[in-house]
Coordinates of C-alpha atoms in Angstrom, one line a residue:
Chain A
M1 CA -5.2 38.1 7.8
N2 CA -6.2 34.8 9.2
L3 CA -4.4 32.1 7.3
A4 CA -6.3 29.3 8.9
Q5 CA -9.4 30.6 7.2
P6 CA -10.0 29.0 3.8
L7 CA -10.2 31.4 0.9
R8 CA -13.9 32.0 0.1
L9 CA -14.3 32.2 -3.7
G10 CA -17.9 31.2 -3.9
N11 CA -18.7 30.5 -7.6
S12 CA -16.3 33.1 -8.9
G13 CA -13.4 30.7 -9.3
P14 CA -13.9 29.7 -13.0
W15 CA -14.9 33.2 -14.0
L16 CA -11.7 34.5 -12.4
R17 CA -9.7 32.1 -14.5
L18 CA -11.5 33.1 -17.6
F19 CA -10.9 36.8 -16.8
S20 CA -7.2 36.0 -16.2
A21 CA -6.9 34.4 -19.6
A22 CA -8.7 37.3 -21.3
L23 CA -6.4 39.8 -19.5
L24 CA -3.3 38.0 -20.8
V25 CA -4.6 38.2 -24.4
L26 CA -5.5 41.9 -23.9
V27 CA -2.0 42.8 -22.5
W28 CA -0.5 40.9 -25.4
A29 CA -2.6 42.7 -28.0
L30 CA -1.8 46.0 -26.4
A31 CA 1.9 45.3 -26.3
A32 CA 1.9 44.3 -30.0
E33 CA -0.1 47.4 -30.9
I34 CA 2.4 49.7 -29.2
A35 CA 5.5 47.8 -30.5
Q36 CA 4.4 47.6 -34.1
S37 CA 7.2 45.1 -34.8
R38 CA 7.5 42.0 -36.9
V39 CA 8.9 40.1 -34.0
L40 CA 5.9 40.7 -31.8
P41 CA 2.8 39.8 -33.8
G42 CA -0.6 40.4 -32.1
P43 CA -3.3 37.7 -31.3
G44 CA -5.0 38.4 -34.7
A45 CA -1.9 37.7 -36.7
V46 CA -1.2 34.5 -34.8
A47 CA -4.8 33.3 -35.2
E48 CA -4.4 34.0 -39.0
S49 CA -1.2 32.0 -39.1
F50 CA -2.9 29.2 -37.1
Y51 CA -5.7 29.0 -39.5
Y52 CA -3.4 29.0 -42.5
N53 CA -1.2 26.2 -41.0
L54 CA -4.3 24.2 -40.1
V55 CA -6.0 24.3 -43.5
D56 CA -3.1 24.7 -46.0
G57 CA -0.1 23.7 -43.9
R58 CA 1.1 20.7 -42.1
L59 CA 0.0 21.6 -38.5
L60 CA -2.2 18.5 -37.9
S61 CA 0.3 16.0 -39.3
D62 CA 3.2 17.7 -37.4
L63 CA 1.1 17.6 -34.2
A64 CA 0.3 13.9 -34.8
I65 CA 3.9 12.8 -35.4
T66 CA 5.2 14.8 -32.4
L67 CA 2.5 13.4 -30.2
F68 CA 3.4 9.9 -31.4
R69 CA 7.0 10.4 -30.5
V70 CA 6.0 11.7 -27.0
V71 CA 3.7 8.7 -26.4
V72 CA 6.3 6.1 -27.5
S73 CA 9.2 7.5 -25.6
F74 CA 7.0 8.1 -22.6
A75 CA 5.9 4.5 -22.6
I76 CA 9.5 3.2 -23.0
A77 CA 10.8 5.5 -20.3
M78 CA 8.0 4.5 -17.8
I79 CA 8.3 0.7 -18.4
I80 CA 12.1 0.6 -18.1
G81 CA 12.3 3.2 -15.3
V82 CA 9.6 1.6 -13.2
A83 CA 11.2 -1.9 -13.6
V84 CA 14.7 -0.8 -12.8
G85 CA 13.6 1.5 -10.0
I86 CA 11.7 -1.3 -8.3
V87 CA 14.6 -3.7 -8.6
M88 CA 17.1 -1.1 -7.3
G89 CA 14.8 -0.4 -4.4
L90 CA 14.6 -4.1 -3.5
R91 CA 18.2 -5.2 -4.0
K92 CA 20.7 -3.3 -2.0
R93 CA 23.8 -4.6 -3.8
L94 CA 22.4 -3.8 -7.3
D95 CA 21.4 -0.3 -5.9
I96 CA 25.0 0.4 -4.9
L97 CA 26.3 -1.0 -8.2
L98 CA 24.1 1.2 -10.3
D99 CA 23.8 4.3 -8.2
G100 CA 26.9 5.9 -9.7
W101 CA 25.6 5.4 -13.2
L102 CA 22.3 6.8 -12.2
I103 CA 23.9 10.0 -10.8
L104 CA 26.0 10.3 -14.0
F105 CA 22.9 10.0 -16.3
L106 CA 20.9 12.4 -14.2
N107 CA 23.6 15.0 -14.7
I108 CA 24.3 14.6 -18.4
P109 CA 22.6 17.5 -20.2
A110 CA 19.6 16.5 -22.4
L111 CA 21.3 18.1 -25.4
V112 CA 24.5 15.9 -25.0
I113 CA 22.4 12.7 -24.9
I114 CA 20.5 13.8 -28.1
I115 CA 23.7 14.7 -29.9
L116 CA 25.4 11.4 -29.0
C117 CA 22.4 9.4 -30.0
Y118 CA 22.3 11.0 -33.4
V119 CA 26.0 10.5 -33.8
W120 CA 25.9 6.8 -32.8
F121 CA 22.6 5.7 -34.2
G122 CA 22.3 8.1 -37.1
L123 CA 19.6 10.6 -37.8
T124 CA 16.8 8.1 -37.5
E125 CA 13.4 7.7 -35.7
V126 CA 14.9 5.1 -33.4
A127 CA 17.7 7.4 -32.4
A128 CA 15.2 10.2 -31.6
I129 CA 13.1 7.9 -29.5
I130 CA 16.1 6.5 -27.6
A131 CA 17.4 10.0 -26.9
V132 CA 14.1 11.2 -25.4
S133 CA 13.6 8.0 -23.3
L134 CA 17.2 8.1 -22.0
N135 CA 16.6 11.6 -20.8
K136 CA 13.6 10.6 -18.8
I137 CA 14.5 7.1 -17.5
P138 CA 16.9 8.1 -14.7
N139 CA 14.3 10.4 -13.3
V140 CA 11.7 7.7 -13.2
I141 CA 14.2 5.3 -11.6
V142 CA 14.9 7.7 -8.7
I143 CA 11.2 8.2 -7.9
M144 CA 10.4 4.5 -8.1
R145 CA 13.4 3.5 -6.0
E146 CA 12.2 5.9 -3.4
G147 CA 8.7 4.5 -3.6
T148 CA 9.9 0.9 -3.3
R149 CA 11.9 1.7 -0.2
A150 CA 8.8 3.1 1.4
V151 CA 6.7 0.0 0.8
D152 CA 4.8 -1.1 3.8
R153 CA 6.2 -4.6 4.7
E154 CA 3.3 -5.2 7.1
L155 CA 0.9 -5.6 4.1
L156 CA 3.3 -7.9 2.4
Q157 CA 3.3 -10.1 5.5
V158 CA -0.4 -10.4 5.2
A159 CA 0.1 -11.9 1.7
Q160 CA 2.7 -14.3 3.1
V161 CA 0.7 -15.5 6.0
F162 CA -2.4 -16.1 3.9
H163 CA -0.3 -18.0 1.2
V164 CA -1.3 -15.6 -1.5
D165 CA 0.4 -16.6 -4.8
R166 CA 3.3 -14.6 -6.2
Q167 CA 1.4 -12.9 -9.0
R168 CA -1.3 -11.6 -6.8
R169 CA 1.3 -10.6 -4.2
F170 CA 3.0 -8.4 -6.8
F171 CA 0.0 -6.9 -8.5
K172 CA -2.4 -6.6 -5.5
F173 CA -0.2 -6.1 -2.5
F174 CA 3.0 -4.6 -3.8
L175 CA 2.4 -2.6 -7.0
P176 CA -0.6 -0.6 -5.7
Q177 CA 1.6 0.8 -3.0
L178 CA 3.7 2.3 -5.8
Y179 CA 0.8 3.9 -7.7
P180 CA 1.3 7.4 -6.2
Y181 CA 5.0 7.3 -7.2
I182 CA 4.1 6.0 -10.7
M183 CA 1.6 8.8 -11.1
A184 CA 4.2 11.4 -9.9
S185 CA 6.8 10.2 -12.4
A186 CA 4.2 10.1 -15.2
R187 CA 3.2 13.7 -14.5
T188 CA 6.7 15.0 -14.5
G189 CA 7.4 12.7 -17.4
V190 CA 4.8 14.1 -19.7
A191 CA 5.9 17.7 -19.0
L192 CA 9.6 16.9 -19.5
I193 CA 9.3 14.6 -22.5
W194 CA 7.4 16.9 -24.8
K195 CA 9.9 19.6 -24.3
I196 CA 12.8 17.3 -25.1
V197 CA 10.9 15.8 -28.2
L198 CA 10.9 19.3 -29.7
V199 CA 14.6 19.7 -29.3
V200 CA 15.2 16.2 -30.8
E201 CA 13.0 17.1 -33.8
L202 CA 14.8 20.4 -34.2
L203 CA 18.2 18.8 -34.3
G204 CA 17.6 15.7 -36.4
R205 CA 14.1 15.2 -37.8
S206 CA 12.4 16.5 -41.0
N207 CA 8.9 16.7 -39.6
G208 CA 7.1 17.4 -36.3
V209 CA 6.5 20.5 -34.3
G210 CA 10.1 21.0 -33.4
F211 CA 11.2 20.8 -37.0
Q212 CA 8.6 23.3 -38.1
L213 CA 9.6 25.7 -35.4
S214 CA 13.1 25.6 -36.7
V215 CA 11.9 26.4 -40.2
Y216 CA 9.9 29.3 -39.0
F217 CA 12.8 30.5 -36.9
S218 CA 15.0 30.6 -40.0
L219 CA 12.2 32.5 -41.9
F220 CA 11.8 34.8 -38.9
D221 CA 8.1 34.0 -38.9
I222 CA 7.2 34.7 -35.3
A223 CA 3.5 34.4 -35.9
G224 CA 4.0 30.8 -37.2
I225 CA 6.2 30.0 -34.2
L226 CA 3.5 31.2 -31.7
A227 CA 0.7 29.5 -33.6
Y228 CA 2.5 26.1 -33.5
T229 CA 3.5 26.7 -29.8
L230 CA -0.1 27.5 -28.7
A231 CA -1.5 24.5 -30.7
F232 CA 1.0 22.1 -29.1
V233 CA 0.5 23.5 -25.6
A234 CA -3.2 23.0 -26.1
V235 CA -2.7 19.4 -27.1
M236 CA -0.4 18.7 -24.1
M237 CA -2.8 20.3 -21.7
F238 CA -5.6 18.1 -23.1
V239 CA -3.3 15.0 -22.5
E240 CA -2.7 16.2 -18.9
L241 CA -6.3 17.1 -18.0
G242 CA -8.1 14.7 -20.3
V243 CA -6.0 11.6 -19.9
V244 CA -3.5 11.7 -17.1
A245 CA -5.7 13.4 -14.4
P246 CA -8.7 11.1 -14.9
I247 CA -6.5 8.0 -14.7
E248 CA -5.0 9.3 -11.5
R249 CA -8.4 10.0 -10.1
H250 CA -9.6 6.5 -10.9
I251 CA -6.5 4.8 -9.4
M252 CA -6.6 6.9 -6.3
R253 CA -10.3 6.8 -5.7
W254 CA -9.9 4.8 -2.5
R255 CA -8.2 7.7 -0.8
K256 CA -10.4 9.6 1.7
Chain B
M1 CA -11.2 -32.0 7.7
D2 CA -13.0 -32.7 11.0
A3 CA -10.4 -35.2 12.0
M4 CA -7.6 -32.9 11.1
T5 CA -8.7 -30.0 13.1
T6 CA -8.8 -32.1 16.3
E7 CA -5.1 -32.8 16.1
N8 CA -3.0 -31.2 18.8
L9 CA -0.8 -28.2 18.0
Q10 CA 2.7 -28.9 19.4
V11 CA 4.8 -25.8 20.0
R12 CA 8.4 -26.3 20.7
I13 CA 10.5 -23.1 20.3
D14 CA 13.9 -23.9 21.7
R15 CA 15.6 -20.5 21.1
K16 CA 14.9 -17.3 19.4
V17 CA 17.5 -14.5 19.4
Y18 CA 16.7 -11.0 18.1
P19 CA 19.0 -10.1 15.2
A20 CA 22.0 -8.1 16.3
E21 CA 21.0 -5.0 14.2
A22 CA 17.5 -4.8 15.6
P23 CA 16.5 -2.8 18.7
G24 CA 17.3 -4.9 21.7
G25 CA 19.7 -6.8 19.3
G26 CA 21.3 -10.0 20.4
R27 CA 18.8 -10.5 23.2
V28 CA 17.3 -13.9 23.7
A29 CA 13.5 -13.5 23.1
I30 CA 12.3 -17.0 23.6
A31 CA 14.0 -20.0 25.3
D32 CA 12.5 -23.4 25.8
L33 CA 9.0 -22.4 25.2
A34 CA 7.0 -25.6 25.0
F35 CA 3.2 -26.3 25.1
D36 CA 0.5 -28.3 23.4
V37 CA -2.9 -26.9 22.3
P38 CA -5.6 -29.5 21.8
G39 CA -7.5 -29.2 18.5
R40 CA -10.3 -26.5 18.6
Q41 CA -9.2 -25.1 21.9
F42 CA -9.4 -21.4 22.4
C43 CA -6.1 -20.7 24.1
C44 CA -5.2 -17.3 25.4
I45 CA -1.7 -16.2 26.0
V46 CA -1.0 -13.5 28.6
G47 CA 2.4 -12.0 29.3
P48 CA 4.0 -8.6 30.0
S49 CA 4.7 -6.4 27.0
G50 CA 7.9 -7.1 25.2
C51 CA 8.0 -10.7 26.3
G52 CA 8.0 -12.0 22.8
K53 CA 4.4 -12.9 22.3
T54 CA 4.2 -11.3 18.8
T55 CA 7.5 -12.9 17.9
M56 CA 6.1 -16.3 18.9
L57 CA 3.0 -15.8 16.7
N58 CA 5.3 -14.6 13.8
I59 CA 7.3 -17.8 14.1
M60 CA 4.1 -19.9 13.9
A61 CA 2.8 -17.9 11.0
G62 CA 6.1 -18.4 9.0
L63 CA 7.0 -14.7 9.1
D64 CA 10.0 -15.3 11.3
K65 CA 12.1 -18.2 10.1
E66 CA 15.2 -17.4 12.2
A67 CA 14.2 -19.5 15.2
E68 CA 15.3 -22.9 16.5
G69 CA 12.5 -25.2 17.2
R70 CA 9.5 -26.8 15.6
V71 CA 5.8 -26.1 15.5
E72 CA 3.6 -28.7 14.0
F73 CA 0.3 -30.7 14.4
S74 CA 0.5 -34.0 16.2
D75 CA -0.1 -35.8 12.9
G76 CA 3.2 -34.3 11.7
T77 CA 1.7 -31.7 9.4
P78 CA 4.1 -28.7 9.5
L79 CA 2.4 -25.3 9.8
D80 CA 3.5 -23.9 6.4
A81 CA 1.4 -26.6 4.8
T82 CA -1.8 -25.5 6.6
P83 CA -4.1 -22.6 6.2
I84 CA -3.4 -20.1 9.1
G85 CA -5.5 -17.1 9.8
Y86 CA -3.8 -14.1 11.4
M87 CA -5.3 -11.0 12.9
F88 CA -2.7 -8.4 13.6
Q89 CA -2.7 -5.6 16.2
T90 CA -3.8 -3.2 13.4
P91 CA -6.3 -4.4 10.8
R92 CA -3.8 -4.4 7.9
L93 CA -6.4 -4.1 5.2
L94 CA -5.5 -3.2 1.6
P95 CA -6.8 0.4 1.3
W96 CA -7.1 0.1 -2.5
L97 CA -9.5 -2.9 -2.4
S98 CA -13.1 -2.9 -1.3
V99 CA -14.2 -4.7 1.8
R100 CA -15.4 -7.6 -0.4
D101 CA -12.1 -7.8 -2.3
N102 CA -10.1 -7.6 0.9
V103 CA -11.5 -10.9 1.9
R104 CA -11.6 -12.4 -1.6
I105 CA -8.0 -11.7 -2.2
V106 CA -6.9 -14.4 0.3
L107 CA -9.1 -17.0 -1.2
G108 CA -8.5 -19.3 -4.2
D109 CA -10.6 -18.5 -7.3
E110 CA -13.0 -21.3 -6.7
E111 CA -13.7 -20.3 -3.0
A112 CA -14.0 -16.7 -4.0
N113 CA -16.6 -17.5 -6.7
S114 CA -18.6 -19.6 -4.3
G115 CA -19.6 -16.4 -2.4
R116 CA -17.8 -17.4 0.7
A117 CA -16.4 -13.9 1.3
E118 CA -19.8 -12.3 0.9
R119 CA -21.4 -14.9 3.3
I120 CA -19.0 -14.3 6.1
L121 CA -19.2 -10.5 5.7
E122 CA -23.0 -10.7 5.8
E123 CA -22.7 -12.7 8.9
M124 CA -20.7 -10.0 10.5
Q125 CA -23.2 -7.3 9.5
L126 CA -21.0 -5.9 6.9
G127 CA -23.4 -6.7 4.0
D128 CA -24.1 -3.0 3.4
S129 CA -20.4 -2.2 3.1
L130 CA -19.2 -4.8 0.6
D131 CA -18.1 -2.2 -2.0
V132 CA -16.8 0.4 0.4
F133 CA -13.1 1.1 0.7
P134 CA -11.6 0.4 4.2
N135 CA -10.6 4.1 4.7
R136 CA -14.3 5.0 5.0
L137 CA -14.9 2.5 7.8
S138 CA -14.6 3.0 11.5
G139 CA -11.9 1.2 13.4
G140 CA -14.3 -1.4 14.8
M141 CA -15.6 -2.2 11.3
Q142 CA -12.1 -2.4 9.9
R143 CA -11.4 -5.0 12.5
R144 CA -14.5 -6.9 11.6
V145 CA -13.2 -7.1 8.0
A146 CA -9.9 -8.4 9.3
L147 CA -11.7 -11.0 11.4
A148 CA -13.8 -12.1 8.4
R149 CA -10.6 -12.4 6.3
A150 CA -8.9 -14.5 9.0
F151 CA -11.9 -16.9 9.2
A152 CA -12.7 -16.9 5.4
I153 CA -9.8 -19.2 4.6
E154 CA -11.2 -21.8 7.1
P155 CA -8.0 -21.8 9.1
R156 CA -6.7 -24.8 10.9
L157 CA -5.0 -22.4 13.3
L158 CA -6.1 -18.9 14.0
L159 CA -3.6 -16.4 15.5
L160 CA -4.8 -13.2 17.1
D161 CA -2.3 -10.6 18.4
E162 CA -4.1 -8.2 20.7
P163 CA -6.6 -7.5 17.9
F164 CA -9.0 -5.4 20.0
V165 CA -6.5 -3.2 21.7
S166 CA -7.2 0.6 21.4
L167 CA -10.9 0.1 20.8
D168 CA -13.4 1.6 23.3
A169 CA -15.1 -0.9 25.6
P170 CA -18.5 -1.4 23.9
V171 CA -17.0 -1.8 20.4
G172 CA -14.3 -4.1 21.7
N173 CA -16.9 -6.2 23.6
R174 CA -19.1 -6.5 20.5
L175 CA -16.1 -7.8 18.5
R176 CA -15.2 -10.2 21.2
S177 CA -18.7 -11.7 21.1
M178 CA -18.5 -11.9 17.3
L179 CA -15.2 -13.7 17.5
L180 CA -16.7 -16.3 19.9
E181 CA -19.7 -16.8 17.6
L182 CA -17.5 -17.3 14.6
W183 CA -15.3 -19.7 16.5
Q184 CA -18.3 -21.7 17.7
S185 CA -19.8 -21.9 14.2
R186 CA -16.4 -22.6 12.5
P187 CA -14.4 -24.5 15.2
T188 CA -10.6 -24.1 14.9
T189 CA -7.6 -24.0 17.2
V190 CA -7.1 -20.4 18.4
L191 CA -4.1 -18.7 20.0
F192 CA -5.2 -15.3 21.3
V193 CA -2.4 -13.0 22.6
T194 CA -3.4 -10.3 25.1
H195 CA -2.2 -8.6 28.2
D196 CA -5.8 -8.0 29.4
L197 CA -6.6 -10.8 31.9
R198 CA -10.3 -10.0 31.9
E199 CA -10.4 -10.4 28.1
A200 CA -8.6 -13.7 28.3
I201 CA -11.0 -15.1 31.0
F202 CA -14.0 -14.0 29.0
L203 CA -12.7 -15.6 25.7
G204 CA -10.5 -18.6 26.5
D205 CA -10.8 -22.2 27.4
R206 CA -7.4 -21.9 28.9
I207 CA -4.8 -19.2 29.7
L208 CA -1.1 -19.6 29.4
F209 CA 1.0 -17.1 31.3
L210 CA 4.4 -16.2 29.8
S211 CA 7.3 -14.9 31.8
R212 CA 9.4 -11.8 30.9
G213 CA 11.9 -12.5 28.1
P214 CA 13.3 -15.0 27.4
S215 CA 9.7 -16.2 27.6
R216 CA 8.6 -19.5 29.0
V217 CA 5.2 -20.7 30.2
I218 CA 5.0 -20.0 33.9
L219 CA 1.4 -20.9 34.5
D220 CA -1.3 -22.9 32.7
V221 CA -4.9 -22.2 33.8
T222 CA -8.1 -23.8 32.6
V223 CA -11.0 -21.4 32.5
D224 CA -14.0 -23.5 33.5
L225 CA -16.6 -20.8 33.4
P226 CA -19.7 -22.1 31.4
R227 CA -20.4 -20.6 28.0
P228 CA -22.0 -18.4 26.8
R229 CA -20.2 -15.9 29.0
N230 CA -20.8 -12.3 29.6
I231 CA -17.8 -10.0 30.1
E232 CA -19.7 -7.9 32.6
D233 CA -20.6 -11.1 34.6
P234 CA -19.2 -10.8 38.2
K235 CA -17.9 -14.4 37.8
V236 CA -15.3 -13.2 35.3
E237 CA -14.1 -10.6 37.7
A238 CA -14.2 -13.1 40.6
F239 CA -12.1 -15.5 38.5
R240 CA -9.6 -12.8 37.8
K241 CA -9.3 -11.9 41.5
S242 CA -8.9 -15.4 42.8
L243 CA -6.3 -16.1 40.1
L244 CA -4.3 -13.0 41.1
E245 CA -4.6 -14.0 44.8
Q246 CA -3.6 -17.6 44.3
H247 CA -0.6 -16.8 42.2
N248 CA 0.3 -13.4 43.7
S249 CA 4.0 -13.6 43.4
L250 CA 4.1 -15.3 40.0
L251 CA 1.7 -12.8 38.4
H252 CA 3.1 -9.9 40.4
G253 CA 4.6 -8.1 37.4
L254 CA 1.6 -8.7 35.3
A255 CA -0.9 -7.5 37.9
E256 CA 1.0 -4.3 38.2
E257 CA 0.9 -3.8 34.5
Q258 CA -2.9 -4.4 34.6
A259 CA -3.3 -1.8 37.3
R260 CA -1.3 0.7 35.2
D261 CA -3.3 0.0 32.1
R262 CA -6.5 0.5 34.0
S263 CA -5.5 3.8 35.5
A264 CA -4.3 4.9 32.1
D265 CA -7.8 4.0 30.7
D266 CA -9.4 5.9 33.5
A267 CA -7.3 9.0 32.8
A268 CA -8.1 8.9 29.1

């Protein structure tokens, strides 16, 4: 096989994806049919549960509150992480001072941070948001520090020679060089944060997708669990494809 | 403004040592480099590679503050209080800004809104590419944008550091002609660093030859060829030959380098 040759899909790409999805549902339906078990409901049962939760249950409000927590903790994590990462990338001494803390935080399990936040700040909304943000911040710092170290000094010299003011120097000469790193941490951020939010809800909140999952777990309602899961995955895929990806395309449009 | 631009530029760099941790660390780059450039003169600076030409420009541009000495205009204005245009060896455009914004970014709001950037870009035949990102332009066009940026601020001093190196001959010659047109319509003091003697003769009113580091001025030549000049003109070549003959021993190292450059060009 010639690896240098690009794969020729023609127009079959999207159809192939659709077929792949249909195949998955088919395999699932088949497995459920054979197993005939309460713990493996088929697509029909899950769709029924989805409809029930949507119309009579709290699916929409649970999705909304969980999404709210994702957005707020994401914003906090990005703002703090980007700021600290840049400063650590620029200031050698501060970098050495904080590097140990950073490694420590990177290695504390998410669960421990969540438990400690609930213990110290109570079972509150603020504690939940702090717990999620704290789990993501070290990650953003590491990526942004790397980006800051890779900044092209030659472009900053242009700003200096032409007496460009500080504000423009930062926003037009410096920050755009970090956009690829900001986008990278945003992408991994969204993926990581929504998973942690569910755990936080499961452990200490009385609403949201994570809480409802724990309720269905105790009731052994697997169809409900799968219905909630699929709904939430759909929402997060929409955020990824409908919000994050277009923003990235716009910011990076100058690339060849 | 007119009176200001005719003041002499006085360059006195007493000593510049490369920082110890840099490559070639602790070496003296420049020692007792002193020369004056009359206002609005096009002054070329020729010297062997590694003789500290770029370092000298960086000191003037305020990028290198670790040097002993003083560079100022004869009316006492220090350089950091004057608009300086700088064209680097590479274009150094901001890839995330359009051609237009790459020029506007170095202007104040008032100047930018007066359409100055657009005017100078039109003049350089970049009028069709105002909203294009630099990545989509050829190397020659990118350099035109960099040249427009350097002139847009109406610099009192324009520094150029081998800006047309690595371009093929026709593109390079077109840019050289554009540079001369811009300089004639917007007179300013120019320091043009090159190691191409022919380029220096075509462009300059005067050529300063620098020694190997620590660099000093070893020869100061007035180029009295009438303008407009043509780079293909045999007079340019004749001027170059007679210069090399007259100062054979002094320019020996340089002439060698020229020969090497040329044969490298031929091989390419």
